[in-house]
Short mmCIF file of C-alpha atoms in Angstrom, two decimals:
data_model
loop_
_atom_site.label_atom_id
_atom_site.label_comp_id
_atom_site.label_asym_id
_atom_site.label_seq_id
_atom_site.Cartn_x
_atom_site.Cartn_y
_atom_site.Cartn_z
CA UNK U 1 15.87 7.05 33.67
CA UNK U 2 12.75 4.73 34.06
CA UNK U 3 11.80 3.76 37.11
CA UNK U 4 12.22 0.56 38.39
CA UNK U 5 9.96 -1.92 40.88
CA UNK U 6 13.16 -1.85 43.15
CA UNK U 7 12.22 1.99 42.74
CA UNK U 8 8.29 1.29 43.08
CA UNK U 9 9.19 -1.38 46.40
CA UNK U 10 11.21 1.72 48.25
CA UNK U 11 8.69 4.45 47.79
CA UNK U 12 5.90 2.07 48.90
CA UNK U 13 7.71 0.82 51.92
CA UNK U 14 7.39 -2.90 50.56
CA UNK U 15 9.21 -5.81 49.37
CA UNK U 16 10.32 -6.01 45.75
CA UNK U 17 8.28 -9.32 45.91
CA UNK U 18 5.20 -7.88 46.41
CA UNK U 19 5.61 -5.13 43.72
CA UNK U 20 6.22 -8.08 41.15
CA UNK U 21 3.11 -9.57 42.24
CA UNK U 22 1.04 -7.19 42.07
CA UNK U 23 2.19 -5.95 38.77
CA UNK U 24 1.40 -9.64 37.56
CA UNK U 25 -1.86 -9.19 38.48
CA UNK U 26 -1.46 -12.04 41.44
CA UNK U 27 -4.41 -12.76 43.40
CA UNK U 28 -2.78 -13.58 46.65
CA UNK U 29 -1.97 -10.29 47.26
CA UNK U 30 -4.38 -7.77 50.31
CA UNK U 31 -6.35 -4.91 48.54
CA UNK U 32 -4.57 -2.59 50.68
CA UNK U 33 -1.39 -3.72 49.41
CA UNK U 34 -2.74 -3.82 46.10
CA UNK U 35 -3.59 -0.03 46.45
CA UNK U 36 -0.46 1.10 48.13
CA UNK U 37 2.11 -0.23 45.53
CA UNK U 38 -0.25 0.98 42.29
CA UNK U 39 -0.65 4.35 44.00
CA UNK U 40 3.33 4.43 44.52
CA UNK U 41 3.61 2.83 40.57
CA UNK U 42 1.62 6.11 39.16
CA UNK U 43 3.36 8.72 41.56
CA UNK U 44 6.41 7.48 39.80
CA UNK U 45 5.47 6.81 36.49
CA UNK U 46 6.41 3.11 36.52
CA UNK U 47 5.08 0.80 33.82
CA UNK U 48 5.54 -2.60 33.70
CA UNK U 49 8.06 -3.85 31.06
CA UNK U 50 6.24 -6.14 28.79
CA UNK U 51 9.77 -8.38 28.01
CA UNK U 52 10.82 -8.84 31.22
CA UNK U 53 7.06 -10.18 31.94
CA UNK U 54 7.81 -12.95 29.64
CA UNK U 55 11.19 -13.31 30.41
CA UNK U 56 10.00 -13.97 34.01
CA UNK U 57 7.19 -15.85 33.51
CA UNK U 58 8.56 -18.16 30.88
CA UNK U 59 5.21 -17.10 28.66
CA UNK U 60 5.08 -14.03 25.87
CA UNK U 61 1.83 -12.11 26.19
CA UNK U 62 2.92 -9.82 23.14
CA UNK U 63 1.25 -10.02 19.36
CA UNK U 64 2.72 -8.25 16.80
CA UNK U 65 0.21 -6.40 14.41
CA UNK U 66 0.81 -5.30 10.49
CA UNK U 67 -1.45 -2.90 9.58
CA UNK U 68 -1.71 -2.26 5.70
CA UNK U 69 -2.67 1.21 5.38
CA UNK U 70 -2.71 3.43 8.65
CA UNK U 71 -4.40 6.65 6.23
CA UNK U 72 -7.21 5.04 5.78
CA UNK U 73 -9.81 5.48 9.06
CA UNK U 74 -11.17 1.86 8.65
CA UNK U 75 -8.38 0.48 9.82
CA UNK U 76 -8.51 2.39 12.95
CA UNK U 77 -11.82 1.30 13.75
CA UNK U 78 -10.06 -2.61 12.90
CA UNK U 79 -7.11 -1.92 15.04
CA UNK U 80 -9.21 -0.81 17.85
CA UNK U 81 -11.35 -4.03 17.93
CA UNK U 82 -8.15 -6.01 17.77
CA UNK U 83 -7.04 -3.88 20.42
CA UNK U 84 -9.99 -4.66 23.06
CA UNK U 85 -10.03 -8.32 22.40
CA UNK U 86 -6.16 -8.75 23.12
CA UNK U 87 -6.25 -7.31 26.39
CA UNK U 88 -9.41 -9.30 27.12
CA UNK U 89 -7.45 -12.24 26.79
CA UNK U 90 -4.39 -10.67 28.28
CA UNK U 91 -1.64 -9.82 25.48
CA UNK U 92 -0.37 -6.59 24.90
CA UNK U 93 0.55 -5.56 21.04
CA UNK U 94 3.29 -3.99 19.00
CA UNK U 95 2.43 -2.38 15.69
CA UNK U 96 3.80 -1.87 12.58
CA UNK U 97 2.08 0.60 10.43
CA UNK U 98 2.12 0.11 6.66
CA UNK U 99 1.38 2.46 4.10
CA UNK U 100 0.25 -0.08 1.48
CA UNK U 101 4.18 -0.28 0.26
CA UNK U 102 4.87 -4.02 -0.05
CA UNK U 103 8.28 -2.95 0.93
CA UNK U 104 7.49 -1.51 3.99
CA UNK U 105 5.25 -3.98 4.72
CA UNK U 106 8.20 -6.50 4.68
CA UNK U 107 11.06 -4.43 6.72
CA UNK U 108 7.99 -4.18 9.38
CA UNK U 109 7.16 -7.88 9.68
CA UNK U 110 11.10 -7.83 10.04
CA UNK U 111 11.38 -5.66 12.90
CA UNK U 112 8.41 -7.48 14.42
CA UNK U 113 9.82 -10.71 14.25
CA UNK U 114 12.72 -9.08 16.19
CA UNK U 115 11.10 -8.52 19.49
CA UNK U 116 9.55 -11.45 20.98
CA UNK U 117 5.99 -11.84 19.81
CA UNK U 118 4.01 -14.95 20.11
CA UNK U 119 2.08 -14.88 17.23
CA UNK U 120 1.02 -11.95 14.05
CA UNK U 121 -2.24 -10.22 13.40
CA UNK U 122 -1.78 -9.07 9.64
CA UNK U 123 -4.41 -6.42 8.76
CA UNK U 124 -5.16 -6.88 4.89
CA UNK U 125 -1.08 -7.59 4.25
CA UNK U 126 0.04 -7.07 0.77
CA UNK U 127 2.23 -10.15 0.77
CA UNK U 128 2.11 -13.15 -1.42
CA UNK U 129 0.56 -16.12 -0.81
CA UNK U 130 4.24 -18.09 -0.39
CA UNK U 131 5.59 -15.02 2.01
CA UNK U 132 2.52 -15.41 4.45
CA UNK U 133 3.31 -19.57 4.80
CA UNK U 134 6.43 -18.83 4.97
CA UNK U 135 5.24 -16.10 7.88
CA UNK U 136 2.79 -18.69 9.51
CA UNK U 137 5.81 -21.27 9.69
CA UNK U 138 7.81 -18.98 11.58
CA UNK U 139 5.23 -17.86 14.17
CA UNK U 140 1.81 -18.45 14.70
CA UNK U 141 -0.18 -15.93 12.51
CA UNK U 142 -3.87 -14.67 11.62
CA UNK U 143 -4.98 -12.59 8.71
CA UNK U 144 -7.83 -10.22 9.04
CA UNK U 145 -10.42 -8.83 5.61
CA UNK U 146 -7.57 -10.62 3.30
CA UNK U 147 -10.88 -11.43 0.90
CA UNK U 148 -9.65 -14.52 -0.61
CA UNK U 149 -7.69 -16.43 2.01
CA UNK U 150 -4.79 -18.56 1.39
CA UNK U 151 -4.29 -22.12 1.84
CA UNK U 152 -2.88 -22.65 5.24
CA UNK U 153 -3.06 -19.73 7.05
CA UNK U 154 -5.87 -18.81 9.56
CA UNK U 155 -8.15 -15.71 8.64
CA UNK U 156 -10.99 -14.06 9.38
CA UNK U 157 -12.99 -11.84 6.61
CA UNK U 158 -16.31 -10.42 5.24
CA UNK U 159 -18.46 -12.53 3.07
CA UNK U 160 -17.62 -9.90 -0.13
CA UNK U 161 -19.99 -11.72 -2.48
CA UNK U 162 -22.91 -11.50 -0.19
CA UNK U 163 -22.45 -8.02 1.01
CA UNK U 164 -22.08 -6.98 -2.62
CA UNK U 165 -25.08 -8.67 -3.70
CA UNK U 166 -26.92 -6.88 -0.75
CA UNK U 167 -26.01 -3.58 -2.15
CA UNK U 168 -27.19 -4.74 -5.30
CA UNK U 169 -30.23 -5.34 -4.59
CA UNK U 170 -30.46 -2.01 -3.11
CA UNK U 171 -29.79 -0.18 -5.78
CA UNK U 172 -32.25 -2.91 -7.81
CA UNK U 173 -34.94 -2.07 -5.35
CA UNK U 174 -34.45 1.15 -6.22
CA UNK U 175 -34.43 1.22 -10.43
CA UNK U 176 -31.03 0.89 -11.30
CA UNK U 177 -30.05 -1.34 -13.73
CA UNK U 178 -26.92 0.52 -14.76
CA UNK U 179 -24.41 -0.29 -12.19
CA UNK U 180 -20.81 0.52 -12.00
CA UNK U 181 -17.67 -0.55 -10.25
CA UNK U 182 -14.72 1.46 -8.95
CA UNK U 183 -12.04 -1.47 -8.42
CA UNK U 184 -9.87 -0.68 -5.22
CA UNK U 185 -6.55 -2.33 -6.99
CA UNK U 186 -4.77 -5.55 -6.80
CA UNK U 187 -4.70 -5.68 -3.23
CA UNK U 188 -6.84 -9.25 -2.14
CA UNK U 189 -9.85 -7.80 -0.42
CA UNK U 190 -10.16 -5.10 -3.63
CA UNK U 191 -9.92 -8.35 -6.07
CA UNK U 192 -12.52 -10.28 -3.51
CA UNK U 193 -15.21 -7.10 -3.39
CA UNK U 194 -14.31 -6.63 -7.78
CA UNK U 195 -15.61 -11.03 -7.74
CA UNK U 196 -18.34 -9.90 -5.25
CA UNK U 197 -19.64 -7.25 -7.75
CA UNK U 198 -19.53 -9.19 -11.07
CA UNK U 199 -21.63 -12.15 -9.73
CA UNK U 200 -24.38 -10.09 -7.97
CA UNK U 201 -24.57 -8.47 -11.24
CA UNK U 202 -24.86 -11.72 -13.15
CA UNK U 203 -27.61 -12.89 -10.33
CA UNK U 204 -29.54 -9.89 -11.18
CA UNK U 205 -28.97 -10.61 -15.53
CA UNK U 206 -27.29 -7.09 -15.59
CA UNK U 207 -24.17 -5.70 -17.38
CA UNK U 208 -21.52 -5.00 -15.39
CA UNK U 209 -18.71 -2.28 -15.88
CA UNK U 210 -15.54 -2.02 -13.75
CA UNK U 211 -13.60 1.19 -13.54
CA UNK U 212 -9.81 0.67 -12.00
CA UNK U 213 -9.13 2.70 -8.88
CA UNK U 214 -7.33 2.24 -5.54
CA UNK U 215 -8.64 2.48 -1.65
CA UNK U 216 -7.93 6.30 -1.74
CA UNK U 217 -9.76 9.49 -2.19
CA UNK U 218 -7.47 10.07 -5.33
CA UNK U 219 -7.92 6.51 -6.69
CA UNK U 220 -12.09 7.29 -6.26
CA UNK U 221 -11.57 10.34 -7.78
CA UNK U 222 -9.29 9.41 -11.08
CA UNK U 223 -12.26 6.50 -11.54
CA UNK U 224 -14.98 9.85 -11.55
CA UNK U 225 -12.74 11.75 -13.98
CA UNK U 226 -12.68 8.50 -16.20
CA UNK U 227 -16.90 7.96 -15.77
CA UNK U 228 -17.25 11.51 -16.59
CA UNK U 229 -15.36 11.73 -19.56
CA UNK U 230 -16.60 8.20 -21.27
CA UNK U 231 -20.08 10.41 -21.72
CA UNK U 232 -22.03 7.39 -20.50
CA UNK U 233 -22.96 8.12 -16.96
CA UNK U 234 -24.11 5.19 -14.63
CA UNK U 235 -27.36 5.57 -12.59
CA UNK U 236 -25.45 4.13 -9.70
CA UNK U 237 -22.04 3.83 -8.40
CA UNK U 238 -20.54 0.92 -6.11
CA UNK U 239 -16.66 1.90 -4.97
CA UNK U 240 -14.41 -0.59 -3.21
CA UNK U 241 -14.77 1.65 -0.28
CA UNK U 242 -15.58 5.15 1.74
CA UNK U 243 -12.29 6.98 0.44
CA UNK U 244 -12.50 6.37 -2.91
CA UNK U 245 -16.51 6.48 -2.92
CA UNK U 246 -16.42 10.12 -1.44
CA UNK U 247 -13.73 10.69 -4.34
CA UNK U 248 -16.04 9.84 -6.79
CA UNK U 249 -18.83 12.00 -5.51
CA UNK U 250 -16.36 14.85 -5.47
CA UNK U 251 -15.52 14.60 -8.97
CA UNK U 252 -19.57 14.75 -10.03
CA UNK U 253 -20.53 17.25 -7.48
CA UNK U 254 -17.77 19.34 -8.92
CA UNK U 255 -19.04 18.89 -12.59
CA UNK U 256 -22.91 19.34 -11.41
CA UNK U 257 -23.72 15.42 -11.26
CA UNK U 258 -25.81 15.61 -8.50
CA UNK U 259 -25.86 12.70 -5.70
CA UNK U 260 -27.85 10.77 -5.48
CA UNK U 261 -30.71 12.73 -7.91
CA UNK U 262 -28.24 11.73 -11.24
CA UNK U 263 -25.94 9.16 -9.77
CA UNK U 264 -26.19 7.23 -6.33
CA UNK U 265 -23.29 6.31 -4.54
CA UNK U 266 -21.88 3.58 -1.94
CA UNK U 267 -19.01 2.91 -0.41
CA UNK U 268 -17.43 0.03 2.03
CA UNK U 269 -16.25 -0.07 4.96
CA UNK U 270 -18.93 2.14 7.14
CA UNK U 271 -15.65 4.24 8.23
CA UNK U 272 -16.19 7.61 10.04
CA UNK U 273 -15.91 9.14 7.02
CA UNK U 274 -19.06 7.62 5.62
CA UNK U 275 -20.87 8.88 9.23
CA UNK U 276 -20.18 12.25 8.94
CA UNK U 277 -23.03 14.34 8.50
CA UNK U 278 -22.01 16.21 5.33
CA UNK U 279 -21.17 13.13 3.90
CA UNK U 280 -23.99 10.67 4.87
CA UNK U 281 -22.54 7.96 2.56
CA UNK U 282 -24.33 4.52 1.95
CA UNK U 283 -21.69 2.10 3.16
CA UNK U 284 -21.09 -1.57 3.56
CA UNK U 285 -20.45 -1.75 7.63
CA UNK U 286 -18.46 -4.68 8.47
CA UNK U 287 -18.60 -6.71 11.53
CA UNK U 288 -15.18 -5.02 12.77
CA UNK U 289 -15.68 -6.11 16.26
CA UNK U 290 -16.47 -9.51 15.52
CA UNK U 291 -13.37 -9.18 13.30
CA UNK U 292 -11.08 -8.53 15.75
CA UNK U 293 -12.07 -10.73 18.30
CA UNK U 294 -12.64 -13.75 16.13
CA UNK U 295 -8.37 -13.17 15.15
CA UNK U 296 -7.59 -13.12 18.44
CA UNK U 297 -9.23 -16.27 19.55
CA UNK U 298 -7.87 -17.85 16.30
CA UNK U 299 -4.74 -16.66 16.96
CA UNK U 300 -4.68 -17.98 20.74
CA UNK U 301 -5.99 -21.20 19.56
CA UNK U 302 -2.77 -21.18 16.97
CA UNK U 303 -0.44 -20.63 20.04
CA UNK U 304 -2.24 -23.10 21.87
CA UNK U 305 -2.04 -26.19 19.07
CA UNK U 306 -0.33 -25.34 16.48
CA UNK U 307 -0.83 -28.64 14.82
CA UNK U 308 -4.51 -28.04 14.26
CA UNK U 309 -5.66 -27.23 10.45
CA UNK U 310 -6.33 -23.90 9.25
CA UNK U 311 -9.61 -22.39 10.22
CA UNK U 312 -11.15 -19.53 7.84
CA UNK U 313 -14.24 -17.46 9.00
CA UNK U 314 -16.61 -15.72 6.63
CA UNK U 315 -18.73 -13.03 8.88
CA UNK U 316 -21.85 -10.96 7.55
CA UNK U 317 -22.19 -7.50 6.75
CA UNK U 318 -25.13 -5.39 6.72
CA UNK U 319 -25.69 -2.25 4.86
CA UNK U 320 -26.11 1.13 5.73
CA UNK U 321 -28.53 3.14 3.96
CA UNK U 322 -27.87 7.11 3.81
CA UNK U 323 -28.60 10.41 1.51
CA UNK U 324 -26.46 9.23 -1.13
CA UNK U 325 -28.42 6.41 -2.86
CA UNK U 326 -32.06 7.23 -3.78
CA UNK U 327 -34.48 5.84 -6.94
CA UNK U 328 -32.76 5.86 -10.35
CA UNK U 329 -33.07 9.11 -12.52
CA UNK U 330 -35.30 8.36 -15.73
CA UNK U 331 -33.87 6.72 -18.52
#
């Protein structure tokens, strides 16, 4: 059985008063009491009960966050900043973690909606553009790297045309003029980052070529079967992001493309994956702490006026430059 603050109150020698206090964070309360009921809290194991805060106080302190794909390691490094800035401002979260099924993605925001929640950080949601107003009309709600955002609804996401037309000009800088595309799906920020590629291409005069994949190792490495076997090999290589880029380079290390002396590679996202020494992949890094606390603070602004229009915030992104781009091979 959980313990209790009547539980917390006893062992401390105090009133349940003070327990509720402190655990409310009250500043009207002695450091010495402070210390004596936190010290009897952790002997016991007590943690305060998030709904019965609100219930209390009259005020929910809980967001609810979707995250689309909980495989993939970039959205850890999202989650986390989302993470920090809610307990800077003093919410707690509940998660539901998708596994890009827009079926599962629904039942989630379901059970979310069940517990109270005052508003919804949706991390890249698969949902349609109707579901999410229909979402945002329900409870307050922010979407974070959604690429293109939708009419209504507050967001927060990378500027994917100019951090594609910075890799670009990388691999420009570097020779290439042959230049292709690993698509990460139908998902929004894949679509935004495909848009992203094709007019950086155009800006440079250059062809472009588009090979369909996903945001997974397997997607990245189907795309590398497909370059391989269409006998015209790319100098370069953009994928959607790290997964499916290190797919791809698995697929022409394996049939003795070498990276980056025949064919460079980059990737998006800057995820661990791309960090790891063995890897040392070129990678878009996005501004993932900015990205999480700009949704919070457009989310609290949401709870605070909801009448307000929609604000959507483009944020930079820099590259990363690593082993696996280098000058193009002679033509």
């Amino acid at each position: 059985m959980r313990p209790t603050q009547e539980d917390v109150a006893r062992r401390a020698g105090v009133s349940r008063a003070l327990v509720s206090l402190v655990m409310r964070g009250a500043t009207n309360v002695s450091p010495e009491s402070r210390r004596t009921v936190l010290a009897a809290a952790d002997a016991l194991g007590y943690r305060p009960n998030a709904s019965a805060r609100s219930l209390a106080s009259k005020e929910v302190r809980t967001f609810g966050v979707l995250i689309h794909d909980v495989t993939n390691p970039y959205f850890g490094l999202l989650y986390s900043a989302v993470a920090d800035a809610a307990d800077r401002a003093g919410y707690d979260l509940l998660v539901g973690p998708g596994t890009r099924s827009g079926r599962r993605e629904a039942a989630l925001v379901a059970t979310l909606l069940e517990h109270q929640i005052a508003g919804m950080v949706l991390l890249s949601p698969m949902m349609r553009p109707a579901e999410l107003r229909r979402l945002a009309a329900t409870v307050p709600s922010v979407v974070v790297g959604i690429g293109d955002p939708v009419t209504g609804i507050d967001a927060v996401t990378t500027d994917e045309v100019r951090a594609s037309r910075e890799v670009v000009d990388h691999l420009v800088g570097l020779g290439h003029r042959s230049i292709t595309h690993v698509s990460g799906g139908r998902v929004r920020p894949a679509r935004a980052r495909t848009q992203g590629y094709l007019a950086a291409m155009a800006a440079h005069d250059l062809e472009p070529r588009v090979v369909a994949g996903d945001f997974t190792a397997d997607g990245g490495r189907e795309a590398g079967r497909a370059i391989v076997a269409s006998g015209e090999l790319p100098t370069a290589v953009v994928a959607a992001n790290d997964l499916a880029a290190v797919g791809v380079m698995g697929v022409l290390e394996a049939e003795g493309v070498a990276v980056p002396g025949e064919v460079s590679v980059v990737g998006c996202d800057d995820s661990q994956i791309a960090r790891l020494d063995l890897v040392g992949l070129t990678s878009v890094r996005q501004a993932v702490d900015e990205l999480g606390a700009t949704a919070v603070e457009l989310l609290a602004a949401r709870i605070a006026d909801p009448g307000t229009p929609a604000v959507v915030r483009r944020l930079g992104a820099s590259l990363e430059v690593r082993r696996t781009t280098g000058p193009a091979r002679p033509g």
